[in-house]
Coordinates of C-alpha atoms in Angstrom, one line a residue:
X1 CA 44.1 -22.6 -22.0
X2 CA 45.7 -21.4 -25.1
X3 CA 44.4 -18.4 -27.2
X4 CA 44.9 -16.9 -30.5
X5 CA 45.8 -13.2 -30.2
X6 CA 43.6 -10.9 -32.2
X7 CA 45.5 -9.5 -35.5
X8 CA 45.1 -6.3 -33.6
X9 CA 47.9 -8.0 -31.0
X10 CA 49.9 -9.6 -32.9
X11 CA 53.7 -8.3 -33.2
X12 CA 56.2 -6.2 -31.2
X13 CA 54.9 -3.0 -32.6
X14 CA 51.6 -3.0 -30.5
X15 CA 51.9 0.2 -28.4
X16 CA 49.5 0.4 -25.0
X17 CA 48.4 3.8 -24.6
X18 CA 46.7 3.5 -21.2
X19 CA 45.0 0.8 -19.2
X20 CA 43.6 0.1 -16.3
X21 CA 45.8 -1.6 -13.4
X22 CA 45.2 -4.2 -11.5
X23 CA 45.3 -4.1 -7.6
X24 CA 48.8 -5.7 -6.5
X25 CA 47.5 -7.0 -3.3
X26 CA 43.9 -9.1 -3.3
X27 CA 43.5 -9.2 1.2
X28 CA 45.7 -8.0 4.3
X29 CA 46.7 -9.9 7.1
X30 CA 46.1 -8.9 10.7
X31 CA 47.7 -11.1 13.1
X32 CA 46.2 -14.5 12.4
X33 CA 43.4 -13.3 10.4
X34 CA 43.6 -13.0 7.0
X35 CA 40.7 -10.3 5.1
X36 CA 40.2 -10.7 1.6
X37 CA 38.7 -7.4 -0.1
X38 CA 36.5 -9.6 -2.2
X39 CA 34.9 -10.2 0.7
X40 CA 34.7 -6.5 1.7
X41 CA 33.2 -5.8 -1.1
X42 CA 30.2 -8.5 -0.7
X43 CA 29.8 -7.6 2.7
X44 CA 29.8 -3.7 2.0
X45 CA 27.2 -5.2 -1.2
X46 CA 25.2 -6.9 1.2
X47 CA 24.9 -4.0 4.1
X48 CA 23.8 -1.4 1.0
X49 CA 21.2 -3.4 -0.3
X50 CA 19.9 -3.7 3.7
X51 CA 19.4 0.0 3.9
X52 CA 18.1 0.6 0.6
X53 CA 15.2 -2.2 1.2
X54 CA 14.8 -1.0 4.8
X55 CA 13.9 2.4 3.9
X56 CA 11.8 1.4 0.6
X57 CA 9.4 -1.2 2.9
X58 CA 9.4 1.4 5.7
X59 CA 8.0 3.6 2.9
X60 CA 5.3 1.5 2.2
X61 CA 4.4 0.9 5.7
X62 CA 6.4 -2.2 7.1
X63 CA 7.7 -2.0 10.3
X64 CA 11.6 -0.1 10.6
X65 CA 14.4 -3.1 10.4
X66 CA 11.9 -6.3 9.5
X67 CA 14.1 -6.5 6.7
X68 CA 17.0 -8.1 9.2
X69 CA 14.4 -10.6 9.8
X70 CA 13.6 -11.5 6.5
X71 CA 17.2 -10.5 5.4
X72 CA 19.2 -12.8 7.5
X73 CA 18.0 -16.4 5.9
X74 CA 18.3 -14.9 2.6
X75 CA 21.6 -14.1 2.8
X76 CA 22.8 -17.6 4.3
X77 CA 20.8 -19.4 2.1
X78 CA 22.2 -17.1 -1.0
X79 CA 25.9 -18.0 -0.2
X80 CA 25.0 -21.0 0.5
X81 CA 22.9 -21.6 -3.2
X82 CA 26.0 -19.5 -4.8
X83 CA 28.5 -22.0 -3.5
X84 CA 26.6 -24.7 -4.5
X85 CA 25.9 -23.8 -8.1
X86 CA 29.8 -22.8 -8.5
X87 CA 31.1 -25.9 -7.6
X88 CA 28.4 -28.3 -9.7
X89 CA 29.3 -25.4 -13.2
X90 CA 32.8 -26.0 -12.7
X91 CA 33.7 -29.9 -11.1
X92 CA 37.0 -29.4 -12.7
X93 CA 38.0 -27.1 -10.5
X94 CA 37.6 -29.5 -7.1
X95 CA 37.0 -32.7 -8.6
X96 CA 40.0 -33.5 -10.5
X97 CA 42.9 -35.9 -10.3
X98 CA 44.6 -35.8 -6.9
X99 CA 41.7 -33.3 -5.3
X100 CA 40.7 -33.9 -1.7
X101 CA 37.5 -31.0 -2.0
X102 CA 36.0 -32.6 1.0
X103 CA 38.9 -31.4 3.5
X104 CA 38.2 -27.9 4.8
X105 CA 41.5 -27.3 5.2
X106 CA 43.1 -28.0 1.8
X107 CA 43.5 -25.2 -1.1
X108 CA 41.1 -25.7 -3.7
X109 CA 37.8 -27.4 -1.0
X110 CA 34.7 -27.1 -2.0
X111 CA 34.1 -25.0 1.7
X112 CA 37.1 -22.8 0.6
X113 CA 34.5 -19.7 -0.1
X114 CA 37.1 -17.4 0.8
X115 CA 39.2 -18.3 -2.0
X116 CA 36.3 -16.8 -4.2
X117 CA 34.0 -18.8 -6.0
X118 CA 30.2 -17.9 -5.8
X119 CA 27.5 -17.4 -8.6
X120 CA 24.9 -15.2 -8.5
X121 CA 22.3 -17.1 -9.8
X122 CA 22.9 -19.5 -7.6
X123 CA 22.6 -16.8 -5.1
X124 CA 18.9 -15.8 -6.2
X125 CA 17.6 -19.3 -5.9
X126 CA 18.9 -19.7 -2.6
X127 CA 18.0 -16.3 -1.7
X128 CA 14.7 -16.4 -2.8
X129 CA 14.2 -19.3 -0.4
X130 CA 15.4 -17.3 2.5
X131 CA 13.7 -14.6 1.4
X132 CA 10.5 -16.9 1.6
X133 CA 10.7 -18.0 4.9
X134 CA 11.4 -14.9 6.3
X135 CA 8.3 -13.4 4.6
X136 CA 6.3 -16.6 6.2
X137 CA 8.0 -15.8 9.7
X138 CA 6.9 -12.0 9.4
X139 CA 3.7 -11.6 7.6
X140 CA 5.3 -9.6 4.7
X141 CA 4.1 -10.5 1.2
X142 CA 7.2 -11.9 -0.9
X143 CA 6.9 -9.8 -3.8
X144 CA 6.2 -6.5 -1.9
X145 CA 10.4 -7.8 -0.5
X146 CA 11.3 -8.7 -3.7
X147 CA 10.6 -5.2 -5.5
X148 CA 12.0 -3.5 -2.4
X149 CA 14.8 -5.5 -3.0
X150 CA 15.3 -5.1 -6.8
X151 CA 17.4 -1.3 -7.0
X152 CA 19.6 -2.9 -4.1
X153 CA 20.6 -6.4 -5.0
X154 CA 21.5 -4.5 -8.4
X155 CA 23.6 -2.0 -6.2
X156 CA 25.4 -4.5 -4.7
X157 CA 26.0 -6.6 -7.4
X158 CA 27.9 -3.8 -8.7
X159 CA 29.9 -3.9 -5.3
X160 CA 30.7 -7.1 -5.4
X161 CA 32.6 -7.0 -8.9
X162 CA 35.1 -5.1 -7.8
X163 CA 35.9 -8.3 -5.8
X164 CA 36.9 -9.7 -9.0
X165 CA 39.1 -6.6 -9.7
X166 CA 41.5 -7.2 -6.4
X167 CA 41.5 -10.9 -7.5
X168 CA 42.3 -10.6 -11.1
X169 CA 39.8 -13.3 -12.0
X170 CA 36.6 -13.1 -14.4
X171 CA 38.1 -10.6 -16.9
X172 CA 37.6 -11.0 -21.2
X173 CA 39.0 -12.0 -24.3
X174 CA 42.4 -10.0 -25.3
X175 CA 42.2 -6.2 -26.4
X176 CA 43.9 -3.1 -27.3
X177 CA 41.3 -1.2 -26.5
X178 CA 42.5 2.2 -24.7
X179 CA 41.0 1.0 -21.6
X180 CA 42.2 -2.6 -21.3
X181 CA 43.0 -4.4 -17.9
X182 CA 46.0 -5.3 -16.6
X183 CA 46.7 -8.8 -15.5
X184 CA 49.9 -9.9 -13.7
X185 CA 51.5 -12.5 -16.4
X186 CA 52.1 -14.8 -13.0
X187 CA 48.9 -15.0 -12.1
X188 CA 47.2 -18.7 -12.3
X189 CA 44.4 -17.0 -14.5
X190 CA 46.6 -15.5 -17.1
X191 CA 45.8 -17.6 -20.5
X192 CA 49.1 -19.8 -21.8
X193 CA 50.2 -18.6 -24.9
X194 CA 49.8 -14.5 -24.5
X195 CA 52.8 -12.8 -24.0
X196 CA 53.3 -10.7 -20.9
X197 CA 51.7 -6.8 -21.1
X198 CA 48.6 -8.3 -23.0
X199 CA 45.3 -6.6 -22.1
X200 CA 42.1 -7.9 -21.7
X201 CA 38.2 -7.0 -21.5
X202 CA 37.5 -5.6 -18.1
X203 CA 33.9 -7.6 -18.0
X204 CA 34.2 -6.3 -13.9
X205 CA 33.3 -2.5 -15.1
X206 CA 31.2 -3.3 -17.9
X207 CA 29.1 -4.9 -15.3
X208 CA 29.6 -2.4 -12.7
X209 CA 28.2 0.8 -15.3
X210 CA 25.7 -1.4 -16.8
X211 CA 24.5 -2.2 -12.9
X212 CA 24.5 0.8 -12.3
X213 CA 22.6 2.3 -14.9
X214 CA 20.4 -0.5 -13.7
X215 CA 19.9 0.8 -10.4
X216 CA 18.5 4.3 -11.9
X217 CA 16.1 2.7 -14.3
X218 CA 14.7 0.6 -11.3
X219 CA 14.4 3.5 -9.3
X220 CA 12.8 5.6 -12.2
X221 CA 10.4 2.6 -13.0
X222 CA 9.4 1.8 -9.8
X223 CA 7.8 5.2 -9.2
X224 CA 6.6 6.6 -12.8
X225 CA 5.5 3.0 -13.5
X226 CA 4.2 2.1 -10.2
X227 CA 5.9 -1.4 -10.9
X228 CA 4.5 -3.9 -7.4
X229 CA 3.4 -7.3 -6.8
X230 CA 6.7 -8.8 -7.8
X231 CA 7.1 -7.1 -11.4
X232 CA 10.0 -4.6 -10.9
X233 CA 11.9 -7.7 -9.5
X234 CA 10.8 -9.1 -13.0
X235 CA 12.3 -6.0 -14.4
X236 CA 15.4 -6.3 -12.4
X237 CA 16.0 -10.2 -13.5
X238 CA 15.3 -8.4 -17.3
X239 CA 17.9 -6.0 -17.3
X240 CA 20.7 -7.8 -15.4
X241 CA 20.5 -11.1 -17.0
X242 CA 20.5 -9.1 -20.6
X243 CA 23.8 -7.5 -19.5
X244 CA 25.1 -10.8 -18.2
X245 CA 24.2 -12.5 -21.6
X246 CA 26.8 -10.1 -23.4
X247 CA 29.7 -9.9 -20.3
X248 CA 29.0 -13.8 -20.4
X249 CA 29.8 -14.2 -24.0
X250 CA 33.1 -12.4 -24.1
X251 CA 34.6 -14.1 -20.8
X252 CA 37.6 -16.8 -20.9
X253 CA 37.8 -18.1 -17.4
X254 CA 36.9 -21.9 -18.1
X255 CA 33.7 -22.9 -18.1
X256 CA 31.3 -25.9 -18.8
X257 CA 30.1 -25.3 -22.1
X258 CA 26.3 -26.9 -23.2
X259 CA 25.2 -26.4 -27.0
X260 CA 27.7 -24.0 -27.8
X261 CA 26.9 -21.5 -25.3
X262 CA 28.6 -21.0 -21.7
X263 CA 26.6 -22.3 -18.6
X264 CA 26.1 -19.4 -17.4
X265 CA 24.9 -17.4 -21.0
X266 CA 21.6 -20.3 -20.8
X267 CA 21.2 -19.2 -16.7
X268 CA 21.0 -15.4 -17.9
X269 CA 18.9 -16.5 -20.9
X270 CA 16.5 -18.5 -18.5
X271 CA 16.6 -15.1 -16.5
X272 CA 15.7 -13.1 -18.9
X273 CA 12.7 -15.7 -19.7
X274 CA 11.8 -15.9 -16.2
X275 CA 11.4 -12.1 -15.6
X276 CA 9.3 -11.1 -18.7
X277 CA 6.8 -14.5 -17.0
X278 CA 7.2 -12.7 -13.4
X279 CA 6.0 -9.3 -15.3
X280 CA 3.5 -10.9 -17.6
X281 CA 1.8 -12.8 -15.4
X282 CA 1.6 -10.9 -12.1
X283 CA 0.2 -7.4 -14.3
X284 CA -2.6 -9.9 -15.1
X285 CA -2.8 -11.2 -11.8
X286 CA -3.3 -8.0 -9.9
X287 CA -3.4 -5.0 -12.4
X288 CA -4.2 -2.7 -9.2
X289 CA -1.3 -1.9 -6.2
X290 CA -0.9 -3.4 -3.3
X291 CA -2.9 -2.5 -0.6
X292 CA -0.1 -3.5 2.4
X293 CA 3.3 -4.7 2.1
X294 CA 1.8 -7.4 4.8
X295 CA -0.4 -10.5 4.1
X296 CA -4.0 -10.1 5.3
X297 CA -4.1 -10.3 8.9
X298 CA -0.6 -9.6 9.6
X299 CA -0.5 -6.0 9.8
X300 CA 1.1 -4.7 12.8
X301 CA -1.1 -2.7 15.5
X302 CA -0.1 0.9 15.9
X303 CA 2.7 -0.2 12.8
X304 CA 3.0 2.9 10.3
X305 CA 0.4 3.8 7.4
X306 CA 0.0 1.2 4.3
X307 CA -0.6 2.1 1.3
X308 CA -4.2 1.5 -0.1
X309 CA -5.6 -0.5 -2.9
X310 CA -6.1 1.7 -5.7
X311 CA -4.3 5.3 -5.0
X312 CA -1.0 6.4 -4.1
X313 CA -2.2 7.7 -1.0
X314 CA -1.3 5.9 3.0
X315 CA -4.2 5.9 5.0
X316 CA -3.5 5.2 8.5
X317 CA -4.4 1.6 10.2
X318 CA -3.1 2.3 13.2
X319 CA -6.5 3.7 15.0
X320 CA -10.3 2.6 14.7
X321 CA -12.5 4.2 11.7
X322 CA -13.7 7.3 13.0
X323 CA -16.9 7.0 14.4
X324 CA -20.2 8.4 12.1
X325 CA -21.2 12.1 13.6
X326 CA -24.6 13.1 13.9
X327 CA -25.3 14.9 10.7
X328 CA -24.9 11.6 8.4
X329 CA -21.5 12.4 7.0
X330 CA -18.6 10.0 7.3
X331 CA -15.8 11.5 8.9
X332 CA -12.3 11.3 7.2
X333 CA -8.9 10.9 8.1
X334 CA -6.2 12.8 6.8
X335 CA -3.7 11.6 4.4
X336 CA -0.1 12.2 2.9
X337 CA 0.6 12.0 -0.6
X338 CA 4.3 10.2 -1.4

């Protein structure tokens, strides 16, 4: 790939005043196992966004750890759907002249997910089917996951780009902006044509601050808005695939290109489409809250309190309705306030 520099580039006299570095090493070998970080950082990604949704469902009155249960298809089936939707947006990379992407051995397989390689919108669709099943499997209702779920996939999405950092992979168009990234001129990624010391967009951080930010808003929206039955996941699919739309636009790691537009700009658009119809329809679905985080007739016995129907208030399922006492007056049972 060839690119014009920026008039802002162009000549000797361009001074760098600072930058951001890239990492020099991208995994570590011990023994005969080799660890890539940007697998440490999914994995530490993936293990946040456990704990958060563990303690939000607990909160609303699922039982402690059913997110394992519910997690654990989800995230095979994400990789799995983030593979997949990688290697169909960018053939060229395993289907071209002299490619053998069907050994599992050879560089450049289409198995070869340790080399890097997944999409995250490949990720939710296969997730969401996990995510399904394992709602199915354990009686809990599949939106009631999904807005647990919201604050921490956008956690570790954040996480995860630094996996793009340690690989030098996924950065911008050239800049001489103060805070420019480094990439090593020898790296496969580097664009043909730019001389060596060129900087370039770090799209990584702008999607790390702007997931971030992301997180708090979720959080902050989820309890002054009382956001359920599935519409602060709408929310989440708003604000992320915004962001994406812009970090999109500005990338230069090839890319199949439809109308114009980068494949992966018109699967952020479609995202952004897809959450305002998740938020639309479900407030006029069910404008009250949900009354359990489980179906009907899947609630644990002796599980913790649910939350009720039309109050902020648990009430606890655990024991019989107290019995009617002689003077006429229903009896009631004490509840805490979250």
């Amino acid at each position: 790939m060839t690119l014009a520099l920026p008039h802002a580039l162009n000549g000797a006299a361009m001074q760098v005043v600072s930058s951001i570095p890239s990492p020099t090493i991208s995994f570590i070998d011990l023994g005969p196992l080799r660890i890539h970080f940007y697998a440490l950082c999914i994995i530490a990604g993936i293990v946040a966004a456990t704990l958060i949704v563990n303690h939000r469902l607990t909160r609303r009155g699922a039982e402690p750890w059913l997110v394992l249960d519910v997690g654990l298809p989800a995230v095979v089936l994400a990789i799995i759907g983030a593979r997949i939707y990688h290697v169909v947006t960018h053939p060229g990379f395993y289907f071209g002249p002299g490619s053998n992407p069907w050994n599992v051995f050879e560089p450049g397989s289409v198995w070869a997910i340790w080399e890097g390689g997944i999409a995250i919108y490949g990720a939710l669709l296969g997730g969401a089917v996990g995510a399904w099943l394992g709602c199915r499997w354990t009686g809990i209702r599949f939106w009631s996951f999904a807005d647990a779920l919201a604050p921490g996939i956008l956690l570790a999405q954040a996480m995860g780009r630094f996996g793009n950092w340690f690989n030098q992979e996924l950065f911008g168009l050239p800049t001489d902006l103060p805070w420019g990234l480094e990439i090593d001129a020898d790296n496969p990624a580097f664009p043909a044509g730019l001389p060596e010391g060129t900087l370039f967009h770090p799209t990584f951080l702008y999607e790390v601050i702007w997931n971030l930010v992301g997180v708090a808003v979720l959080f902050w929206a989820g309890k002054r808005l009382r956001l359920q039955w599935g519409r602060l996941f709408g929310l989440y699919l708003v604000w992320y695939s915004a962001g994406r739309i812009v970090w999109e636009s500005i990338r230069i790691d090839p890319s199949v290109i439809i109308l114009g537009l980068r494949t992966n700009v018109w699967a952020a658009i479609l995202g952004v489409a897809v959450g305002l119809a998740i938020i639309i329809v479900q407030r006029r679905r069910h404008p009250g809250l949900e009354p359990s985080p489980y179906v009907p007739g899947r609630e644990r016995p002796g599980g913790p309190a649910v939350q009720s129907e039309d109050t902020t208030e648990f009430v606890d399922v655990s024991e019989p309705p107290a019995a009617e006492p002689e003077s006429g007056r229903t009896a009631t049972s004490s509840t805490a306030t979250t």
